Amino acid sequence: MAIKTFNLPDPGEGLVEAEIVEWKVAPGDTVKVNDMVLEIETAKSLVELPIPWAGTVKELLVQVGETIDVGTPIISIDDGLGEEAPSAAPSIPGEKAAPAESGGGASEAILVGYGAKAGATARRPRKTAAVPAAAGVKTPTETEQIAAATPVAEPPAPASRVESPAPAVHGVGATGGRPKAKPPVRKLAKDLGIDLATVTPTGADGVITREDVTNHASGATLNGAAVPAEAPAAAVAAPPGPRMPFGTGEREERTAIKGVRKMTAQAMVGSAFTAPHVTEWVTVDVTKTMELVDRLKGSREFRDVKVTPLLVLAKALVLAVKRNPGMNATWDEANQEIVQKNYVNLGIAAATPRGLIVPNVKDAHALSMLELAQAIGALTATAREGRTQPAEMSGGTMTITNVGVFGVDSGTPIINPGESAIVCFGAIRKQPWVVTDADGNDEIAIRHVTQLAVSFDHRLIDGELGSRFLSDLAAIMEDPAQALVWG
């Protein structure tokens, strides 16, 4: 037989580490080329990794919950051919493995753009408290280890019960493996202090849904304290929220800074202390925008997409950039140049269970209103599922952050690194407004009013350019017909 070792590849963007989220195989399973065997979480997204060989899984070398470096061995495969010759996996998922070196030596995984990684075959010591990665191997000793290492809300079931397909197993399933649930659902359960193994799944193939978790929480207890029925709804409405009811349990709780939160913190600190930020505001009557949204919702062309004021703002931004191209630029410190982008990759800040991420719509300037609606819909749906890939978050040129969905009027957003401006969209409220009629007479009317703000890098955007851009943005939001004049 020949044993091949698959090393953690670079998931993209030069990332150097990842956390093991879920194994999709167990020792003894048969796999084919490009079968998805593992789900990892990087600083940017959740990524499924394919195996580059066919064969039988011999051993899982890392545990769920471990954070490991790129190049670390993660799984060994017996391909059933030839003599044993360990080899490292290619650095890019899905590529064919390089031939093993003569003499039985293992070739090293090469990071994209980083060259050979020294000591790539060494792996970190396993966390003693983590659930064994090969949870699907049903042995009495392993079951006892899982029960001892994993806190549960009720006494653990005997091994015979875990292996039984009886309904009492709840989310664990007949194989004794990890309960089936999407990452956002796992995050919700973690926030509410619920063990997914105690939740009865109602989704297809035994998948635990968000409703299953919230329904379970309404009658569950957290650390001995009863959870009121309204607690799950409150937690869903304001993620991530506290992990336990405020005032109960431990007085302090610590959360490791990693993944999206770590990347966001580093990027925001770098941006705030590199680019001199200036923020300007304007208050706008968007009554006509709201009327346009209502008309589009009722049209046949837009019936299969979500139409919101954000869609109108996205289109308005593209047109305002066309009239003020200097806003769509970046500062190149190394070459002492201002780089103007003659295209718009429009970032939409999205709040997800993993934190705030900013995927972007590529070439938004070339899309029609309908195409833009479809692209934004797909982008946000993917983000909420935690499936946004690193490539979808790179290359942005300007961003919109919509704080209005939280009932907030406005803010002073920090520019995303590599961009020069970010637009903040506030809540739309009905307010008394002075309206001038055709005869020049003023009267008070109830109108839909919002605030727009733009933060920009004052190194390359002066007050005049920033003000003209914001004025143009407001003009379209006040009267979307203005877009017909500008093209």
Coordinates of C-alpha atoms in Angstrom, one line a residue:
M1 CA 0.0 0.0 0.0
A2 CA 1.0 3.7 -0.3
I3 CA 0.1 6.1 2.4
K4 CA -0.2 9.7 1.3
T5 CA -0.4 12.6 3.7
F6 CA -2.5 15.7 2.8
N7 CA -1.1 18.9 4.3
L8 CA -3.3 22.0 5.0
P9 CA -3.0 24.1 1.8
D10 CA -3.1 27.9 1.6
P11 CA -6.9 28.6 1.2
G12 CA -6.0 31.8 -0.7
E13 CA -4.9 35.4 -0.1
G14 CA -1.7 34.2 1.6
L15 CA -3.5 33.1 4.8
V16 CA -1.2 31.3 7.1
E17 CA -3.5 29.4 9.5
A18 CA -7.0 28.0 9.8
E19 CA -9.2 26.3 12.4
I20 CA -10.6 22.8 11.9
V21 CA -14.4 23.1 11.9
E22 CA -15.7 19.7 10.8
W23 CA -14.5 16.5 9.4
K24 CA -16.7 15.0 6.7
V25 CA -15.0 11.6 6.8
A26 CA -13.7 9.1 9.3
P27 CA -10.9 6.5 9.3
G28 CA -12.0 3.6 7.1
D29 CA -14.1 5.7 4.7
T30 CA -13.5 5.5 1.0
V31 CA -12.9 8.7 -0.8
K32 CA -12.7 9.8 -4.5
V33 CA -10.6 12.5 -6.1
N34 CA -12.0 16.0 -5.1
D35 CA -14.3 14.6 -2.4
M36 CA -14.8 17.2 0.3
V37 CA -13.2 15.8 3.4
L38 CA -12.9 18.8 5.7
E39 CA -14.3 22.2 6.6
I40 CA -12.0 24.9 7.9
E41 CA -12.4 28.5 9.1
T42 CA -9.9 31.1 8.0
A43 CA -9.6 34.7 8.9
K44 CA -12.0 35.4 6.0
S45 CA -14.4 32.6 5.4
L46 CA -15.5 28.9 5.8
V47 CA -13.8 26.7 3.2
E48 CA -14.4 23.1 2.3
L49 CA -11.2 21.2 1.2
P50 CA -11.2 18.5 -1.4
I51 CA -8.9 15.5 -1.3
P52 CA -6.5 15.2 -4.3
W53 CA -6.4 11.4 -4.2
A54 CA -8.7 8.4 -4.2
G55 CA -8.4 5.7 -1.5
T56 CA -9.2 4.8 2.1
V57 CA -8.9 7.3 5.0
K58 CA -6.2 5.9 7.3
E59 CA -6.0 8.6 10.0
L60 CA -7.3 12.1 10.9
L61 CA -4.2 13.9 12.1
V62 CA -5.8 17.0 13.7
Q63 CA -8.9 17.5 15.8
V64 CA -11.9 19.7 15.5
G65 CA -11.3 23.0 17.2
E66 CA -7.5 23.1 16.5
T67 CA -5.9 26.1 14.8
I68 CA -3.1 24.9 12.7
D69 CA -0.5 26.4 10.3
V70 CA -0.6 26.0 6.5
G71 CA 1.5 23.0 5.7
T72 CA 0.5 21.0 8.7
P73 CA -0.4 17.3 7.9
I74 CA -4.1 16.9 8.5
I75 CA -5.1 13.5 7.0
S76 CA -3.5 10.4 5.6
I77 CA -4.9 8.3 2.7
D78 CA -4.1 4.7 1.7
D79 CA -4.4 4.7 -2.1
G80 CA -3.8 0.9 -2.3
L81 CA -1.0 1.2 -4.7
G82 CA 2.7 0.5 -4.5
E83 CA 4.9 0.8 -1.4
E84 CA 4.4 3.3 1.4
A85 CA 5.6 6.7 0.4
P86 CA 4.3 9.6 2.4
S87 CA 3.8 12.8 0.4
A88 CA 2.5 16.2 1.1
A89 CA -0.6 17.6 -0.6
P90 CA -0.4 20.4 -3.1
S91 CA -0.8 24.0 -1.8
I92 CA -4.0 24.7 -3.8
P93 CA -7.1 22.6 -3.1
G94 CA -8.1 20.4 -6.0
E95 CA -4.6 20.2 -7.7
K96 CA -3.0 16.9 -8.3
A97 CA -0.4 15.9 -5.8
A98 CA 3.3 16.1 -6.8
P99 CA 5.1 12.8 -7.0
A100 CA 6.8 11.6 -3.8
E101 CA 10.5 12.1 -3.6
S102 CA 12.7 9.1 -4.0
G103 CA 13.9 7.4 -0.8
G104 CA 10.6 7.7 1.0
G105 CA 11.1 11.4 1.9
A106 CA 8.1 13.7 2.0
S107 CA 7.8 16.6 -0.3
E108 CA 6.8 19.9 1.4
A109 CA 3.7 21.9 0.7
I110 CA 4.4 25.2 -1.0
L111 CA 2.5 28.3 0.0
V112 CA 1.4 30.5 -2.9
G113 CA 3.9 33.4 -3.0
Y114 CA 5.8 32.2 0.1
G115 CA 8.1 29.5 -1.2
A116 CA 8.9 26.3 0.8
K117 CA 7.7 26.3 4.4
A118 CA 10.3 25.0 6.8
G119 CA 9.2 22.3 9.2
A120 CA 5.9 21.9 7.4
T121 CA 5.6 18.3 8.6
A122 CA 5.5 19.2 12.3
R123 CA 2.1 19.5 13.8
R124 CA 0.9 21.2 17.0
P125 CA 0.0 19.2 20.1
R126 CA -3.6 18.3 20.3
K127 CA -6.0 20.1 22.6
T128 CA -7.0 17.7 25.4
A129 CA -10.4 19.2 25.8
A130 CA -11.4 19.0 22.1
V131 CA -13.7 16.3 20.8
P132 CA -11.7 13.7 18.8
A133 CA -11.8 14.4 15.1
A134 CA -12.6 10.8 14.3
A135 CA -15.9 11.0 16.2
G136 CA -17.5 8.6 13.8
V137 CA -15.4 5.7 15.1
K138 CA -17.7 4.1 17.6
T139 CA -15.6 2.5 20.4
P140 CA -16.6 2.4 24.1
T141 CA -13.4 4.1 25.1
E142 CA -13.9 7.0 22.7
T143 CA -17.5 7.5 23.7
E144 CA -16.3 7.8 27.3
Q145 CA -13.7 10.4 26.3
I146 CA -16.3 12.4 24.5
A147 CA -18.7 12.4 27.4
A148 CA -15.9 13.4 29.8
A149 CA -14.5 16.2 27.6
T150 CA -17.8 17.8 26.4
P151 CA -20.0 19.7 28.8
V152 CA -23.7 18.9 28.2
A153 CA -26.9 20.3 29.6
E154 CA -28.1 16.8 30.7
P155 CA -26.3 13.5 31.6
P156 CA -24.6 11.9 28.5
A157 CA -26.3 9.0 26.9
P158 CA -24.7 5.5 27.1
A159 CA -22.6 4.4 24.2
S160 CA -25.3 2.0 23.1
R161 CA -27.8 4.8 22.9
V162 CA -25.5 7.0 20.9
E163 CA -25.1 4.3 18.3
S164 CA -28.8 3.7 18.1
P165 CA -30.9 5.3 15.4
A166 CA -33.6 5.9 18.0
P167 CA -35.2 9.4 18.1
A168 CA -33.8 9.9 21.6
V169 CA -30.4 10.5 20.1
H170 CA -31.6 13.9 18.9
G171 CA -28.9 15.7 16.8
V172 CA -26.1 13.2 17.1
G173 CA -27.3 10.7 14.5
A174 CA -26.9 7.0 14.2
T175 CA -23.2 7.1 13.6
G176 CA -22.4 8.8 16.8
G177 CA -20.9 11.7 14.8
R178 CA -21.1 15.5 15.2
P179 CA -24.7 16.9 15.1
K180 CA -25.5 18.2 11.6
A181 CA -26.0 22.0 11.6
K182 CA -24.8 24.9 9.5
P183 CA -22.2 27.3 11.1
P184 CA -24.7 30.1 11.9
V185 CA -26.9 27.6 13.7
R186 CA -23.9 26.3 15.6
K187 CA -23.0 29.9 16.6
L188 CA -26.6 30.5 17.8
A189 CA -26.6 27.4 19.9
K190 CA -23.2 28.4 21.3
D191 CA -24.5 31.8 22.2
L192 CA -27.5 30.3 24.0
G193 CA -25.4 27.7 25.8
I194 CA -27.2 24.8 24.1
D195 CA -25.6 21.4 23.4
L196 CA -26.6 20.5 19.8
A197 CA -26.6 16.8 20.8
T198 CA -29.7 17.5 22.9
V199 CA -31.7 19.2 20.1
T200 CA -34.2 17.3 18.0
P201 CA -33.5 18.0 14.3
T202 CA -36.4 18.6 11.9
G203 CA -34.4 19.5 8.7
A204 CA -33.7 17.2 5.8
D205 CA -31.2 14.4 6.5
G206 CA -31.3 15.1 10.2
V207 CA -29.9 18.7 9.9
I208 CA -30.6 20.9 12.9
T209 CA -32.3 24.2 11.9
R210 CA -32.3 27.7 13.6
E211 CA -35.9 27.0 14.5
D212 CA -35.0 23.8 16.2
V213 CA -32.4 25.6 18.4
T214 CA -34.8 28.5 19.3
N215 CA -37.6 26.1 20.1
H216 CA -35.4 24.0 22.2
A217 CA -34.1 27.1 24.1
S218 CA -37.6 28.2 25.0
G219 CA -37.8 25.3 27.4
A220 CA -34.1 24.7 28.2
T221 CA -32.0 25.9 31.1
L222 CA -28.6 27.6 30.9
N223 CA -26.2 27.0 33.7
G224 CA -29.1 26.1 36.0
A225 CA -31.1 29.2 35.3
A226 CA -34.4 28.9 33.4
V227 CA -34.4 30.7 30.0
P228 CA -37.6 32.7 29.3
A229 CA -39.4 32.0 26.1
E230 CA -38.5 35.3 24.6
A231 CA -34.7 34.8 25.1
P232 CA -34.0 33.0 21.8
A233 CA -35.8 35.7 19.7
A234 CA -33.7 38.4 21.5
A235 CA -30.5 36.5 20.8
V236 CA -31.4 36.1 17.1
A237 CA -32.3 39.8 16.7
A238 CA -29.1 41.1 18.2
P239 CA -26.2 38.7 17.3
P240 CA -23.7 37.8 18.6
G241 CA -25.1 38.8 22.0
P242 CA -24.1 37.4 25.4
R243 CA -23.3 33.7 25.7
M244 CA -25.4 33.4 28.8
P245 CA -28.2 35.4 30.4
F246 CA -26.8 38.7 31.8
G247 CA -26.2 38.5 35.5
T248 CA -26.0 34.7 35.8
G249 CA -23.1 32.3 35.8
E250 CA -19.6 33.7 35.7
R251 CA -19.1 37.5 36.1
E252 CA -16.7 37.7 33.2
E253 CA -16.3 35.7 30.0
R254 CA -13.4 35.6 27.6
T255 CA -13.5 34.9 23.9
A256 CA -10.4 34.2 21.8
I257 CA -9.7 36.8 19.2
K258 CA -9.4 34.9 16.0
G259 CA -10.9 34.4 12.5
V260 CA -12.9 37.3 11.1
R261 CA -12.8 39.3 14.4
K262 CA -9.0 39.2 14.4
M263 CA -8.7 40.2 10.8
T264 CA -11.2 43.0 11.1
A265 CA -9.4 44.4 14.2
Q266 CA -6.1 44.4 12.4
A267 CA -7.5 46.0 9.3
M268 CA -9.4 48.7 11.1
V269 CA -6.5 49.7 13.3
G270 CA -4.2 49.8 10.2
S271 CA -6.7 52.0 8.3
A272 CA -7.5 54.3 11.2
F273 CA -3.8 55.1 11.8
T274 CA -2.7 55.2 8.2
A275 CA -5.4 57.1 6.3
P276 CA -6.5 60.5 7.6
H277 CA -10.3 60.1 7.8
V278 CA -12.8 62.9 7.1
T279 CA -16.6 62.3 7.4
E280 CA -19.4 64.4 5.9
W281 CA -23.2 64.0 6.3
V282 CA -26.2 65.1 4.4
T283 CA -29.9 64.7 5.3
V284 CA -32.1 63.6 2.4
D285 CA -35.8 63.3 1.6
V286 CA -36.0 59.9 0.0
T287 CA -39.7 59.7 -0.5
K288 CA -39.4 59.3 -4.2
T289 CA -36.8 56.5 -3.7
M290 CA -39.4 54.7 -1.5
E291 CA -42.0 55.1 -4.2
L292 CA -39.6 53.6 -6.7
V293 CA -38.9 50.7 -4.5
D294 CA -42.6 50.0 -4.2
R295 CA -43.0 50.1 -8.0
L296 CA -40.1 47.8 -8.6
K297 CA -41.5 45.3 -6.0
G298 CA -44.7 45.1 -8.0
S299 CA -43.0 44.8 -11.4
R300 CA -42.7 41.4 -13.2
E301 CA -38.9 41.8 -13.9
F302 CA -38.1 42.2 -10.2
R303 CA -40.5 39.7 -8.7
D304 CA -37.8 37.1 -8.0
V305 CA -35.3 39.5 -6.4
K306 CA -35.2 41.5 -3.2
V307 CA -35.7 45.2 -3.8
T308 CA -34.7 47.6 -1.0
P309 CA -33.6 51.2 -0.8
L310 CA -30.0 49.8 -0.5
L311 CA -30.3 48.7 -4.1
V312 CA -31.2 52.2 -5.2
L313 CA -28.2 53.6 -3.2
A314 CA -25.9 51.0 -4.8
K315 CA -26.9 52.2 -8.3
A316 CA -26.7 55.8 -7.2
L317 CA -23.2 55.3 -5.9
V318 CA -22.0 53.8 -9.2
L319 CA -23.4 56.9 -11.1
A320 CA -21.9 59.3 -8.6
V321 CA -18.5 57.6 -9.0
K322 CA -18.8 58.0 -12.7
R323 CA -19.2 61.8 -12.2
N324 CA -16.5 61.9 -9.6
P325 CA -13.9 59.2 -10.5
G326 CA -11.3 60.6 -8.1
M327 CA -13.4 59.1 -5.2
N328 CA -12.7 55.6 -6.6
A329 CA -8.9 55.5 -6.0
T330 CA -6.3 54.2 -3.6
W331 CA -3.0 55.5 -2.2
D332 CA 0.1 53.7 -3.2
E333 CA 2.6 54.5 -0.5
A334 CA 5.5 52.4 -1.9
N335 CA 5.4 54.1 -5.3
Q336 CA 4.1 57.4 -4.1
E337 CA 1.2 57.3 -6.6
I338 CA -2.6 57.7 -6.5
V339 CA -4.2 54.8 -8.4
Q340 CA -7.6 55.6 -9.9
K341 CA -9.8 52.6 -10.5
N342 CA -11.9 52.9 -13.6
Y343 CA -14.2 50.2 -12.4
V344 CA -16.3 49.7 -9.3
N345 CA -16.1 46.6 -7.1
L346 CA -18.9 47.5 -4.7
G347 CA -18.5 46.2 -1.2
I348 CA -21.5 45.6 1.0
A349 CA -20.8 45.3 4.7
A350 CA -22.7 42.2 6.0
A351 CA -23.2 41.2 9.7
T352 CA -22.8 37.5 10.0
P353 CA -22.6 35.0 12.9
R354 CA -18.8 35.1 12.3
G355 CA -18.6 38.8 12.5
L356 CA -18.7 41.7 10.0
I357 CA -17.4 40.9 6.5
V358 CA -17.3 42.9 3.3
P359 CA -17.8 40.9 0.1
N360 CA -18.0 42.9 -3.0
V361 CA -20.0 42.9 -6.3
K362 CA -17.4 42.7 -9.1
D363 CA -17.8 45.3 -11.9
A364 CA -20.9 46.8 -10.4
H365 CA -20.6 49.7 -12.8
A366 CA -21.4 47.4 -15.7
L367 CA -24.6 45.9 -14.2
S368 CA -28.2 46.9 -14.8
M369 CA -30.5 47.5 -11.8
L370 CA -31.9 44.0 -12.1
E371 CA -28.4 42.4 -12.3
L372 CA -27.2 44.5 -9.4
A373 CA -30.2 43.3 -7.3
Q374 CA -29.4 39.7 -8.2
A375 CA -25.7 40.1 -7.3
I376 CA -26.4 41.7 -4.0
G377 CA -29.0 39.1 -3.1
A378 CA -26.6 36.3 -3.9
L379 CA -23.8 38.0 -2.0
T380 CA -25.8 38.5 1.2
A381 CA -27.3 35.0 1.1
T382 CA -23.8 33.5 0.8
A383 CA -22.5 35.7 3.6
R384 CA -25.3 34.7 6.0
E385 CA -24.5 31.0 5.4
G386 CA -20.9 31.7 6.2
R387 CA -19.8 30.5 2.8
T388 CA -18.2 33.7 1.4
Q389 CA -14.8 32.9 -0.1
P390 CA -11.6 35.0 0.2
A391 CA -11.7 36.0 -3.5
E392 CA -15.2 37.5 -3.0
M393 CA -13.8 39.8 -0.3
S394 CA -10.7 41.0 -2.1
G395 CA -10.3 43.8 -4.7
G396 CA -13.1 46.1 -3.4
T397 CA -12.9 49.7 -4.5
M398 CA -15.7 51.3 -2.4
T399 CA -18.1 50.1 0.3
I400 CA -21.6 50.7 1.6
T401 CA -22.4 50.0 5.3
N402 CA -26.1 50.0 6.0
V403 CA -26.5 50.9 9.7
G404 CA -30.1 51.8 9.1
V405 CA -31.2 48.2 9.4
F406 CA -30.4 48.5 13.1
G407 CA -32.4 51.7 13.5
V408 CA -29.2 53.9 13.6
D409 CA -29.3 57.3 12.0
S410 CA -25.7 57.5 10.9
G411 CA -22.1 57.0 11.8
T412 CA -18.4 57.6 11.0
P413 CA -17.3 54.4 9.3
I414 CA -13.7 53.4 8.9
I415 CA -12.4 53.0 5.4
N416 CA -11.6 49.4 4.3
P417 CA -7.8 49.0 3.7
G418 CA -7.0 49.5 0.0
E419 CA -10.0 51.8 -0.6
S420 CA -10.4 55.5 -0.3
A421 CA -14.1 55.9 0.7
I422 CA -17.0 54.3 2.5
V423 CA -20.7 55.3 2.4
C424 CA -22.9 55.0 5.5
F425 CA -26.6 54.6 5.0
G426 CA -28.8 55.5 8.0
A427 CA -32.3 54.5 9.0
I428 CA -35.2 55.9 6.9
R429 CA -37.8 57.6 9.1
K430 CA -41.1 59.4 8.5
Q431 CA -40.5 63.0 9.6
P432 CA -42.0 66.5 9.1
W433 CA -40.3 68.1 6.1
V434 CA -40.5 71.5 4.4
V435 CA -41.7 70.9 0.8
T436 CA -41.8 73.6 -1.8
D437 CA -44.6 73.4 -4.4
A438 CA -44.4 74.5 -8.1
D439 CA -45.5 78.0 -7.1
G440 CA -42.6 78.4 -4.7
N441 CA -44.8 78.0 -1.6
D442 CA -43.5 76.1 1.4
E443 CA -45.6 73.7 3.4
I444 CA -44.9 71.0 6.1
A445 CA -45.4 67.4 5.0
I446 CA -44.6 64.0 6.3
R447 CA -41.8 62.6 4.2
H448 CA -39.3 59.6 4.3
V449 CA -36.0 61.1 5.5
T450 CA -32.6 59.5 5.9
Q451 CA -29.0 60.5 6.5
L452 CA -26.1 59.7 4.2
A453 CA -22.5 59.9 5.3
V454 CA -19.2 59.4 3.5
S455 CA -15.8 58.8 5.1
F456 CA -12.8 59.4 2.8
D457 CA -9.1 59.4 2.8
H458 CA -8.0 63.1 2.9
R459 CA -4.6 62.3 1.4
L460 CA -6.1 61.9 -2.0
I461 CA -9.7 63.3 -1.7
D462 CA -10.1 66.9 -0.7
G463 CA -13.2 68.5 0.8
E464 CA -14.5 69.7 -2.6
L465 CA -14.4 66.3 -4.3
G466 CA -15.9 64.6 -1.3
S467 CA -18.7 67.1 -1.0
R468 CA -19.5 66.9 -4.7
F469 CA -19.7 63.1 -4.6
L470 CA -22.0 63.2 -1.5
S471 CA -24.2 65.9 -3.1
D472 CA -24.6 63.8 -6.3
L473 CA -25.4 60.7 -4.2
A474 CA -28.1 62.6 -2.3
A475 CA -29.5 64.1 -5.5
I476 CA -30.2 60.6 -7.0
M477 CA -31.7 59.3 -3.7
E478 CA -33.9 62.4 -3.5
D479 CA -35.1 62.0 -7.2
P480 CA -34.1 58.7 -8.8
A481 CA -35.1 60.2 -12.2
Q482 CA -31.9 62.2 -12.0
A483 CA -30.1 59.0 -13.0
L484 CA -31.7 59.2 -16.5
V485 CA -30.1 62.6 -17.1
W486 CA -26.7 61.4 -16.0
G487 CA -26.9 58.0 -17.8

